[in-house]
Amino acid sequence: MSRLTQSPAWQALAAHQRQMAGASLRELFREDARRFEKFSFSAAGLVLDYSKNLVSGETLSLLLDLARQAQLPAWIERLFRGEKINASEDRAALHTALRGEAPVIVDSHDVMPEVRGVLDRMERFAEAVRGGELRGHAGHPFTDVVNIGIGGSDLGPCMVTEALKPFGTPSLKPHFVSNVDGSQIVQTLNGLNAETTLFIVASKTFTTQETLANARSAREWFLARGGSEADIARHFVAVSTNREEVTKFGILESNMFGFWDWVGGRYSLWSAVGLPIALALGMNRFRDLLAGARAMDEHFRGAPLEQNMPVVLGLIGLWYVNFFGTRSHAVLPYDQSLHRLPAYLQQLEMESNGKRVDRDGNVVDYATAPVIWGEPGTNGQHAFFQLLHQGTQMVPADFIAPCRSQHPIGEHHAMLLANFLAQTEALMNGKTEDEARAELTAQGLGGEALAKLLPHKVFPGNRPTSTILMGAVEPRTLGALIALYEHKVFVQSVIWNINPFDQWGVELGKKLAGKILGELSAQGAATSHDASSNGLINFCKAHR
Ligand code: G6Q
């Protein structure tokens, strides 16, 4: 057994779980009229209600003991101070500095002047493009921005520009190309005008195969439509930490927006990787997004653990993963604008905490990140919610919604909210056999017909959910929401004693793909792999 699972705090929680496993949420609410007041609070424009979870005051205090045992407060300070807590890459993880104000010292110099410098350059560039001072080679203002990047260089800005679309301007449309599948870039560029299209090639390393392939195809597309080599400077900018590769690709150094190795890909939307956000929404809105995240940072750093939103959210998640054995966690935004949020959080949580060895390299004997998945409501209700209500496994879920719509029309938002609120209540209360029987009887059913249908009409309930509410999806609340999840992931990583900031797991497949790429176009059959891989490669070769 590991030190963690043997520890007093862990053992106390394991014993406590045996008690709570039999608890009924219905009963807990019946017994305590103040349960909502006790188990909900607000921070940085968000409200978290975690009262519909299988927790009591004692659960929370035992979970907080676990957090203290892991020295969470000290780790939070280490994060904000820029210590090199990403040990396997020997780096700090300073996404908080990107939206911060106070000096932060890394390798004995303050990084904040550089952070502000890049933000100011982004501002000048974005406003010049939006204002029409910076134009395409034929003298026309830009109408479309195509961001070429993948993973951390795509998901964040894509999710945010989708979420904040009403804050954008119709005269400058953002597009995102990430997949190396040529269909995506072909379909995106179809219908665009090369004279009014601006490309951002976003890649921290500037060596990512997919991004470079898409960037090369974009360049060819541009050159084939009247652009010259010299015009590339007006139409292509890069966001990267790798000056050398950027210039090798043919993008001028003056068209490069830099960032730093202490910004992890999936934590990078606050840096120059957010350029498409600034272009689409304007720099003021981008700064509001940063301000929202900063408000959550200040809360995370300053609030007592028991009233600390990322801490509580992280502990609740961990409670189910480690003590109830759940293996997946649903994120269900009830707002169409947040339709990319589950995909974004999938990367944030699963790439950060999908680890099997601890900070010291020992294989862990406890579960780490669950599978994160989700879709916007109400669509999910007509699809997978069946499993949430009546399936055999418990899937804890976060329900997220704004009180006000970005597009108020008729009764739509009230209907959306009514469904949102109804689902967490239904998941919690379920429907007992007696209730189901009474309902069926009232419908005129009896005898054998009733007995046959009855088991199908029972909902066990007691399915835990957390609810996050905000006024509206706008730059500040969205910034706070993203930072909330970033810190939640950090909290869990500290307790699991894993490094959330590296991602060695994505390497292996990448290297193999390079080898297979050569084999796909080589003469003769592939023979160097296992029989399955050889067979599949050769089938593809025969049918290409
Ligand atoms: C994020 C990951 C990964 C990365 C992409 C793109 O944390 O490291 O998703 O962002 O592989 O990498 P580049 O930005 O270097 O192209």
Coordinates of C-alpha atoms and ligand atoms in Angstrom, one line a residue:
M1 CA 0.0 0.0 0.0
S2 CA 1.2 3.5 -0.8
R3 CA 1.9 6.1 1.8
L4 CA -1.3 7.9 0.6
T5 CA -3.7 5.0 1.0
Q6 CA -2.2 4.1 4.3
S7 CA -2.4 7.6 5.7
P8 CA -4.8 8.4 8.5
A9 CA -6.8 10.9 6.5
W10 CA -7.3 8.3 3.7
Q11 CA -8.2 5.5 6.1
A12 CA -10.7 7.8 7.9
L13 CA -12.4 8.6 4.6
A14 CA -12.5 4.9 3.6
A15 CA -14.2 4.1 6.9
H16 CA -16.6 7.1 6.5
Q17 CA -17.5 6.0 3.0
R18 CA -19.0 2.8 4.4
Q19 CA -21.3 4.9 6.4
M20 CA -22.2 7.3 3.6
A21 CA -22.7 4.6 1.0
G22 CA -26.0 3.9 2.7
A23 CA -27.0 7.5 3.0
S24 CA -30.0 8.9 1.2
L25 CA -29.8 12.4 -0.3
R26 CA -33.6 12.7 0.1
E27 CA -33.1 11.9 3.8
L28 CA -30.2 14.3 4.2
F29 CA -32.3 17.1 2.8
R30 CA -35.3 16.1 5.0
E31 CA -33.1 16.1 8.1
D32 CA -31.5 19.5 7.4
A33 CA -33.5 22.5 6.2
R34 CA -30.3 24.5 5.9
R35 CA -28.4 22.0 3.7
F36 CA -28.4 24.3 0.7
E37 CA -27.0 27.2 2.7
K38 CA -24.4 25.0 4.3
F39 CA -23.2 23.4 1.1
S40 CA -23.2 26.2 -1.4
F41 CA -21.3 29.4 -1.8
S42 CA -20.2 31.9 -4.4
A43 CA -16.9 33.2 -5.7
A44 CA -15.7 35.3 -8.7
G45 CA -19.2 35.5 -10.1
L46 CA -20.0 31.8 -9.9
V47 CA -22.2 29.9 -7.5
L48 CA -21.4 26.4 -6.5
D49 CA -24.1 24.2 -5.0
Y50 CA -22.7 20.9 -3.9
S51 CA -25.5 20.0 -1.5
K52 CA -26.8 17.3 -3.9
N53 CA -23.7 15.2 -3.2
L54 CA -23.3 12.3 -0.9
V55 CA -21.5 14.4 1.7
S56 CA -22.1 15.4 5.2
G57 CA -20.3 18.0 7.3
E58 CA -18.1 15.2 8.5
T59 CA -17.3 14.1 4.9
L60 CA -16.1 17.6 4.1
S61 CA -14.0 17.9 7.2
L62 CA -12.3 14.5 6.5
L63 CA -11.7 15.5 2.9
L64 CA -10.2 18.8 4.2
D65 CA -7.9 16.7 6.5
L66 CA -6.7 14.9 3.4
A67 CA -6.0 18.2 1.6
R68 CA -4.1 19.5 4.6
Q69 CA -2.2 16.2 5.0
A70 CA -1.1 16.7 1.3
Q71 CA 0.0 20.2 2.2
L72 CA -2.3 21.7 -0.3
P73 CA -2.0 25.3 1.0
A74 CA 1.8 25.1 0.5
W75 CA 1.4 23.7 -3.0
I76 CA -1.0 26.5 -3.9
E77 CA 1.7 29.0 -2.9
R78 CA 4.3 27.1 -4.9
L79 CA 2.1 27.2 -8.0
F80 CA 1.6 30.9 -7.8
R81 CA 5.2 31.7 -6.8
G82 CA 6.5 30.1 -10.0
E83 CA 8.4 27.2 -8.4
K84 CA 9.4 24.5 -10.8
I85 CA 6.6 22.2 -9.8
N86 CA 6.5 20.5 -13.2
A87 CA 9.5 18.5 -12.1
S88 CA 9.7 16.0 -15.0
E89 CA 10.1 18.9 -17.4
D90 CA 12.0 21.1 -14.9
R91 CA 9.6 24.0 -15.3
A92 CA 7.2 26.2 -13.5
A93 CA 3.5 26.2 -14.4
L94 CA 2.6 29.8 -14.5
H95 CA -0.6 30.2 -16.3
T96 CA -1.7 32.3 -13.3
A97 CA 1.0 34.9 -14.1
L98 CA -0.5 35.3 -17.6
R99 CA -3.5 36.9 -16.0
G100 CA -1.8 38.2 -12.9
E101 CA -0.6 41.7 -11.8
A102 CA 2.0 41.2 -9.1
P103 CA 5.7 40.4 -10.0
V104 CA 6.5 36.7 -10.4
I105 CA 10.1 35.7 -10.3
V106 CA 11.3 32.7 -12.4
D107 CA 15.0 32.0 -12.7
S108 CA 15.7 35.1 -10.8
H109 CA 13.9 37.5 -13.1
D110 CA 10.4 39.0 -13.0
V111 CA 8.3 37.6 -15.9
M112 CA 5.5 40.1 -15.7
P113 CA 7.1 42.9 -17.9
E114 CA 7.4 40.3 -20.7
V115 CA 3.8 39.1 -20.1
R116 CA 2.5 42.6 -20.3
G117 CA 4.7 43.3 -23.4
V118 CA 3.2 40.4 -25.3
L119 CA -0.4 41.4 -24.3
D120 CA 0.3 45.0 -25.5
R121 CA 1.6 43.7 -28.8
M122 CA -1.5 41.4 -29.1
E123 CA -3.6 44.5 -28.4
R124 CA -1.9 46.6 -31.1
F125 CA -2.2 43.9 -33.6
A126 CA -5.7 42.8 -32.9
E127 CA -7.0 46.4 -32.8
A128 CA -5.2 47.2 -36.1
V129 CA -6.7 44.2 -37.8
R130 CA -10.2 44.9 -36.4
G131 CA -10.0 48.6 -37.2
G132 CA -8.9 47.9 -40.8
E133 CA -5.5 49.6 -40.5
L134 CA -3.7 46.3 -41.1
R135 CA -5.0 44.8 -44.3
G136 CA -4.4 42.0 -46.7
H137 CA -2.0 42.3 -49.7
A138 CA -4.7 43.6 -52.0
G139 CA -5.6 46.4 -49.6
H140 CA -8.8 45.0 -48.3
P141 CA -9.6 44.6 -44.6
F142 CA -9.4 41.1 -43.2
T143 CA -12.8 39.3 -42.9
D144 CA -11.6 35.8 -41.7
V145 CA -9.0 34.5 -39.2
V146 CA -8.0 30.9 -39.5
N147 CA -6.2 29.5 -36.5
I148 CA -4.1 26.5 -37.3
G149 CA -3.1 24.6 -34.2
I150 CA -4.0 21.4 -32.3
G151 CA -4.6 20.3 -28.7
G152 CA -3.7 23.1 -26.3
S153 CA -3.1 25.4 -29.3
D154 CA -6.7 24.9 -30.5
L155 CA -9.2 23.8 -27.9
G156 CA -9.0 26.8 -25.6
P157 CA -9.4 29.6 -28.1
C158 CA -11.9 27.6 -30.1
M159 CA -14.1 26.9 -27.0
V160 CA -13.8 30.6 -25.8
T161 CA -14.7 32.2 -29.2
E162 CA -17.6 29.8 -29.6
A163 CA -18.8 30.6 -26.1
L164 CA -18.5 34.4 -26.6
K165 CA -19.7 34.7 -30.2
P166 CA -22.2 37.4 -29.5
F167 CA -19.3 39.6 -28.2
G168 CA -17.6 39.3 -31.6
T169 CA -17.9 41.3 -34.7
P170 CA -19.6 39.9 -37.8
S171 CA -16.9 41.5 -40.0
L172 CA -14.1 39.2 -38.6
K173 CA -15.0 35.6 -38.4
P174 CA -12.7 33.1 -36.6
H175 CA -12.2 29.6 -37.9
F176 CA -10.2 26.7 -36.4
V177 CA -8.3 24.0 -38.2
S178 CA -6.7 21.3 -36.0
N179 CA -7.1 17.9 -37.6
V180 CA -4.5 16.6 -40.0
D181 CA -7.5 15.1 -41.9
G182 CA -7.3 17.3 -45.0
S183 CA -11.1 17.5 -45.0
Q184 CA -11.1 20.0 -42.3
I185 CA -8.7 22.5 -43.9
V186 CA -10.3 22.0 -47.3
Q187 CA -13.8 22.6 -46.0
T188 CA -12.7 25.6 -43.9
L189 CA -10.9 27.3 -46.8
N190 CA -13.7 26.6 -49.3
G191 CA -15.5 29.8 -49.7
L192 CA -12.8 32.0 -48.0
N193 CA -11.1 34.8 -49.9
A194 CA -7.3 34.6 -49.8
E195 CA -7.1 38.4 -50.1
T196 CA -9.0 38.9 -46.8
T197 CA -7.9 35.8 -44.8
L198 CA -5.4 36.0 -42.0
F199 CA -3.7 32.8 -40.8
I200 CA -2.4 32.2 -37.2
V201 CA -0.1 29.3 -37.0
A202 CA -0.2 28.4 -33.3
S203 CA 2.3 25.9 -32.0
K204 CA 4.3 26.1 -28.8
T205 CA 7.0 23.8 -30.2
F206 CA 6.4 24.6 -33.9
T207 CA 7.3 21.0 -34.6
T208 CA 3.8 19.5 -34.4
Q209 CA 3.2 17.4 -37.5
E210 CA -0.5 18.1 -37.9
T211 CA -0.1 21.9 -37.5
L212 CA 2.8 22.2 -39.9
A213 CA 1.1 20.1 -42.5
N214 CA -2.0 22.3 -42.3
A215 CA 0.1 25.5 -42.3
R216 CA 1.9 24.3 -45.4
S217 CA -1.4 23.6 -47.1
A218 CA -2.7 27.0 -46.1
R219 CA 0.4 28.6 -47.6
E220 CA 0.0 26.7 -50.9
W221 CA -3.7 27.7 -51.0
F222 CA -2.8 31.3 -50.4
L223 CA -0.1 31.3 -53.1
A224 CA -2.4 29.6 -55.6
R225 CA -4.9 32.4 -55.2
G226 CA -2.9 35.3 -56.1
G227 CA -0.7 35.8 -53.0
S228 CA 3.0 36.1 -53.6
E229 CA 5.8 34.9 -51.3
A230 CA 6.3 38.5 -50.2
D231 CA 2.6 38.8 -49.3
I232 CA 2.9 35.9 -46.8
A233 CA 4.2 38.3 -44.3
R234 CA 0.9 40.2 -44.3
H235 CA -1.3 37.1 -44.1
F236 CA 0.6 34.7 -41.7
V237 CA 1.5 35.2 -38.1
A238 CA 2.8 32.7 -35.7
V239 CA 2.3 32.0 -32.0
S240 CA 5.1 30.0 -30.6
T241 CA 8.1 29.7 -28.2
N242 CA 10.3 28.5 -31.1
R243 CA 11.7 31.5 -33.0
E244 CA 14.1 29.4 -35.1
E245 CA 11.4 27.0 -36.5
V246 CA 9.0 29.9 -37.1
T247 CA 11.5 31.8 -39.3
K248 CA 12.5 28.5 -41.0
F249 CA 8.8 28.1 -41.9
G250 CA 8.9 31.5 -43.6
I251 CA 7.1 33.6 -41.0
L252 CA 8.8 36.9 -40.1
E253 CA 10.1 37.2 -36.6
S254 CA 8.2 40.5 -36.4
N255 CA 5.0 38.5 -37.1
M256 CA 5.6 36.1 -34.2
F257 CA 3.9 36.3 -30.8
G258 CA 6.0 34.6 -28.2
F259 CA 5.2 32.8 -25.0
W260 CA 7.3 30.8 -22.6
D261 CA 8.1 27.2 -21.7
W262 CA 6.4 27.7 -18.3
V263 CA 3.0 27.9 -20.1
G264 CA 1.6 24.4 -20.6
G265 CA -0.3 23.8 -23.9
R266 CA -3.6 23.1 -22.3
Y267 CA -3.1 26.1 -19.9
S268 CA -2.1 28.5 -22.7
L269 CA -5.3 30.3 -23.8
W270 CA -4.4 33.2 -21.6
S271 CA -1.1 33.8 -23.5
A272 CA -0.6 34.7 -27.2
V273 CA -2.4 31.4 -28.0
G274 CA -5.5 33.6 -27.2
L275 CA -4.8 35.8 -30.2
P276 CA -7.8 34.5 -32.1
I277 CA -9.9 35.5 -29.1
A278 CA -8.5 39.0 -29.0
L279 CA -9.1 39.3 -32.8
A280 CA -12.6 38.0 -32.7
L281 CA -13.8 39.8 -29.5
G282 CA -11.4 42.7 -29.1
M283 CA -8.6 43.1 -26.6
N284 CA -10.9 44.6 -23.9
R285 CA -13.0 41.4 -23.9
F286 CA -9.8 39.3 -23.8
R287 CA -8.6 41.4 -20.8
D288 CA -12.0 40.8 -19.2
L289 CA -11.6 37.1 -19.6
L290 CA -8.2 37.4 -17.9
A291 CA -9.7 39.5 -15.1
G292 CA -12.4 36.8 -14.5
A293 CA -9.6 34.1 -14.2
R294 CA -7.6 36.4 -12.0
A295 CA -10.6 36.8 -9.6
M296 CA -10.8 33.0 -9.4
D297 CA -7.0 32.9 -8.8
E298 CA -7.2 35.4 -6.0
H299 CA -10.1 33.4 -4.5
F300 CA -8.1 30.1 -4.8
R301 CA -5.1 31.6 -3.2
G302 CA -6.8 33.5 -0.4
A303 CA -10.0 31.7 0.6
P304 CA -10.1 29.2 3.5
L305 CA -10.1 25.7 2.2
E306 CA -13.7 24.9 3.2
Q307 CA -15.0 28.0 1.3
N308 CA -12.6 27.5 -1.6
M309 CA -14.4 26.6 -4.8
P310 CA -11.6 24.8 -6.7
V311 CA -10.7 22.9 -3.5
V312 CA -14.3 21.8 -2.7
L313 CA -15.0 20.8 -6.3
G314 CA -11.7 18.9 -6.5
L315 CA -12.3 17.1 -3.2
I316 CA -15.9 16.1 -4.2
G317 CA -14.6 14.7 -7.4
L318 CA -11.9 12.8 -5.6
W319 CA -14.4 11.5 -3.0
Y320 CA -16.3 9.5 -5.7
V321 CA -13.2 8.4 -7.7
N322 CA -11.3 7.1 -4.8
F323 CA -13.9 6.0 -2.3
F324 CA -17.0 5.1 -4.4
G325 CA -14.9 3.7 -7.3
T326 CA -16.6 5.8 -10.0
R327 CA -14.6 6.0 -13.2
S328 CA -16.3 8.7 -15.2
H329 CA -17.5 12.2 -14.6
A330 CA -20.0 14.1 -16.8
V331 CA -19.8 17.8 -17.5
L332 CA -23.2 19.1 -18.7
P333 CA -23.4 22.7 -19.7
Y334 CA -26.9 23.9 -20.2
D335 CA -26.0 26.6 -22.7
Q336 CA -25.4 26.0 -26.4
S337 CA -22.5 28.5 -26.3
L338 CA -20.6 26.2 -24.1
H339 CA -20.8 23.3 -26.5
R340 CA -17.0 22.9 -26.7
L341 CA -16.5 23.1 -22.9
P342 CA -16.7 19.3 -22.4
A343 CA -14.0 18.7 -25.0
Y344 CA -11.9 21.4 -23.5
L345 CA -12.2 20.0 -20.0
Q346 CA -11.6 16.5 -21.3
Q347 CA -8.1 17.6 -22.3
L348 CA -7.6 19.7 -19.2
E349 CA -8.4 16.9 -16.8
M350 CA -7.4 13.8 -18.6
E351 CA -4.1 15.0 -20.0
S352 CA -3.2 16.7 -16.7
N353 CA -4.3 13.9 -14.3
G354 CA -4.4 10.8 -16.5
K355 CA -1.2 9.6 -14.8
R356 CA -0.2 6.2 -13.3
V357 CA 3.0 7.1 -11.5
D358 CA 3.4 9.6 -8.7
R359 CA 5.9 12.5 -8.5
D360 CA 8.6 10.1 -7.4
G361 CA 8.0 7.6 -10.2
N362 CA 6.1 5.0 -8.1
V363 CA 3.2 3.2 -9.7
V364 CA 0.1 4.4 -7.7
D365 CA -2.3 2.1 -6.0
Y366 CA -5.3 4.4 -6.3
A367 CA -7.3 5.8 -9.2
T368 CA -6.4 9.1 -10.7
A369 CA -8.4 11.2 -13.3
P370 CA -11.8 9.8 -14.3
V371 CA -13.0 9.8 -17.9
I372 CA -14.5 13.3 -18.5
W373 CA -17.3 13.6 -21.0
G374 CA -20.4 15.5 -21.7
E375 CA -22.7 17.4 -24.1
P376 CA -24.8 20.4 -23.7
G377 CA -28.3 20.1 -22.2
T378 CA -31.0 19.6 -23.1
N379 CA -29.7 17.5 -26.0
G380 CA -28.1 15.0 -23.6
Q381 CA -31.4 14.4 -21.9
H382 CA -32.7 12.8 -25.1
A383 CA -29.6 10.6 -25.5
F384 CA -27.4 9.4 -22.7
F385 CA -29.3 10.6 -19.6
Q386 CA -31.1 7.2 -19.5
L387 CA -27.8 5.7 -18.2
L388 CA -27.4 8.5 -15.6
H389 CA -30.9 7.9 -14.3
Q390 CA -31.3 4.2 -14.5
G391 CA -27.9 2.6 -15.5
T392 CA -25.9 0.4 -13.2
Q393 CA -23.1 2.8 -12.5
M394 CA -23.0 6.1 -10.6
V395 CA -21.7 8.9 -12.8
P396 CA -21.2 12.1 -10.8
A397 CA -22.0 15.2 -12.9
D398 CA -21.4 18.9 -13.0
F399 CA -24.4 20.9 -14.2
I400 CA -23.4 24.3 -15.5
A401 CA -25.8 27.1 -16.5
P402 CA -26.2 30.8 -16.9
C403 CA -29.3 32.5 -15.4
R404 CA -29.6 34.8 -18.5
S405 CA -29.3 33.8 -22.1
Q406 CA -27.0 35.5 -24.6
H407 CA -30.0 35.3 -27.0
P408 CA -33.2 35.8 -25.1
I409 CA -36.1 34.7 -27.2
G410 CA -39.6 33.8 -26.0
E411 CA -39.7 31.2 -23.2
H412 CA -36.6 29.3 -24.4
H413 CA -34.3 30.2 -21.6
A414 CA -36.9 29.5 -18.9
M415 CA -37.5 26.1 -20.5
L416 CA -33.7 25.4 -20.6
L417 CA -33.4 26.4 -16.9
A418 CA -36.4 24.4 -15.9
N419 CA -34.9 21.3 -17.5
F420 CA -31.5 22.0 -15.9
L421 CA -33.1 22.3 -12.5
A422 CA -35.4 19.4 -13.0
Q423 CA -32.6 17.0 -13.9
T424 CA -30.5 17.4 -10.7
E425 CA -33.6 17.1 -8.6
A426 CA -34.7 14.0 -10.5
L427 CA -31.3 12.4 -10.3
M428 CA -31.2 13.0 -6.6
N429 CA -34.8 12.0 -5.7
G430 CA -35.4 9.2 -8.2
K431 CA -38.7 7.5 -8.0
T432 CA -39.4 4.8 -5.4
E433 CA -41.4 1.7 -6.2
D434 CA -44.4 3.0 -4.1
E435 CA -44.3 6.3 -6.0
A436 CA -44.1 4.5 -9.4
R437 CA -47.0 2.2 -8.4
A438 CA -49.2 5.1 -7.3
E439 CA -48.5 6.8 -10.6
L440 CA -49.4 3.8 -12.7
T441 CA -52.5 3.2 -10.6
A442 CA -53.6 6.7 -11.2
Q443 CA -53.1 6.1 -14.9
G444 CA -55.6 3.2 -14.6
L445 CA -53.1 0.3 -14.7
G446 CA -53.5 -2.6 -12.3
G447 CA -52.9 -6.3 -11.9
E448 CA -50.3 -8.1 -14.0
A449 CA -49.8 -5.2 -16.4
L450 CA -48.8 -2.9 -13.5
A451 CA -46.6 -5.5 -12.0
K452 CA -44.8 -6.0 -15.3
L453 CA -44.2 -2.4 -15.9
L454 CA -43.4 -1.4 -12.4
P455 CA -39.6 -2.3 -12.2
H456 CA -39.0 -0.3 -15.4
K457 CA -40.6 2.8 -13.8
V458 CA -38.4 2.8 -10.7
F459 CA -35.5 5.3 -10.5
P460 CA -33.0 4.6 -7.7
G461 CA -32.1 8.3 -7.3
N462 CA -29.2 9.2 -5.0
R463 CA -27.2 10.1 -8.1
P464 CA -24.8 13.0 -7.1
T465 CA -24.5 16.3 -8.9
S466 CA -22.9 19.6 -8.4
T467 CA -24.4 22.8 -9.8
I468 CA -22.5 25.8 -11.1
L469 CA -24.5 28.9 -11.9
M470 CA -23.5 32.3 -13.3
G471 CA -25.4 35.4 -14.3
A472 CA -24.6 35.0 -18.0
V473 CA -21.9 33.5 -20.2
E474 CA -19.6 36.5 -20.6
P475 CA -15.9 37.1 -20.6
R476 CA -15.4 37.5 -16.9
T477 CA -17.6 34.6 -15.8
L478 CA -16.1 32.3 -18.5
G479 CA -12.6 33.3 -17.4
A480 CA -13.5 32.4 -13.8
L481 CA -15.1 29.1 -14.8
I482 CA -12.1 28.0 -16.8
A483 CA -9.7 28.9 -13.9
L484 CA -12.0 27.1 -11.5
Y485 CA -11.5 23.9 -13.4
E486 CA -7.7 24.5 -13.9
H487 CA -7.4 24.8 -10.1
K488 CA -9.7 21.9 -9.4
V489 CA -7.4 19.7 -11.5
F490 CA -4.4 21.0 -9.5
V491 CA -6.0 20.3 -6.2
Q492 CA -6.6 16.7 -7.2
S493 CA -3.1 16.3 -8.5
V494 CA -1.7 17.5 -5.2
I495 CA -3.6 14.9 -3.3
W496 CA -2.8 12.1 -5.8
N497 CA 0.8 13.3 -5.6
I498 CA 1.1 13.4 -9.4
N499 CA 2.5 16.0 -11.8
P500 CA -0.5 17.5 -13.7
F501 CA 1.7 19.6 -16.0
D502 CA 3.6 17.0 -18.1
Q503 CA 2.1 14.8 -20.8
W504 CA 4.6 12.0 -21.7
G505 CA 1.7 9.8 -22.6
V506 CA 1.1 11.5 -25.9
E507 CA 4.6 10.7 -27.2
L508 CA 4.6 7.0 -28.0
G509 CA 1.9 7.0 -30.7
K510 CA 3.3 10.2 -32.3
K511 CA 6.7 8.5 -32.9
L512 CA 5.1 5.3 -34.3
A513 CA 3.0 7.4 -36.7
G514 CA 6.2 8.8 -38.2
K515 CA 7.5 5.3 -38.9
I516 CA 4.1 4.1 -40.4
L517 CA 3.8 7.3 -42.5
G518 CA 7.0 6.1 -44.4
E519 CA 5.7 2.6 -44.7
L520 CA 2.3 3.7 -46.2
S521 CA 4.0 5.1 -49.3
A522 CA 6.9 2.6 -49.4
Q523 CA 7.0 -0.3 -51.9
G524 CA 6.1 -3.8 -50.7
A525 CA 4.2 -5.0 -47.7
A526 CA 4.8 -3.9 -44.1
T527 CA 6.3 -6.7 -42.0
S528 CA 8.0 -5.0 -39.1
H529 CA 5.0 -4.8 -36.8
D530 CA 2.7 -7.2 -35.0
A531 CA 0.4 -9.3 -37.3
S532 CA -2.6 -7.0 -36.6
S533 CA -0.8 -3.7 -37.4
N534 CA 1.0 -5.3 -40.5
G535 CA -2.4 -6.5 -41.7
L536 CA -4.1 -3.2 -41.2
I537 CA -1.3 -1.2 -42.8
N538 CA -1.3 -3.5 -45.8
F539 CA -5.0 -3.3 -46.2
C540 CA -4.8 0.5 -46.2
K541 CA -2.0 0.4 -48.8
A542 CA -4.1 -1.9 -51.0
H543 CA -7.1 0.4 -50.8
R544 CA -5.6 3.9 -51.0
Ligands
G6Q1 C1 -1.2 20.3 -24.1 C2 -0.5 19.3 -24.9 C3 -0.9 19.2 -26.4 C4 -0.2 20.4 -27.2 C5 -0.4 20.0 -28.7 C6 0.1 21.0 -29.6 O1 -1.0 20.6 -23.0 O2 0.8 19.4 -24.7 O3 -2.3 19.3 -26.5 O4 -0.8 21.6 -26.9 O5 0.2 18.8 -28.9 O6 1.4 21.3 -29.4 P1 2.1 22.5 -30.0 O7 1.5 23.8 -29.5 O8 3.6 22.4 -29.6 O9 1.9 22.4 -31.5

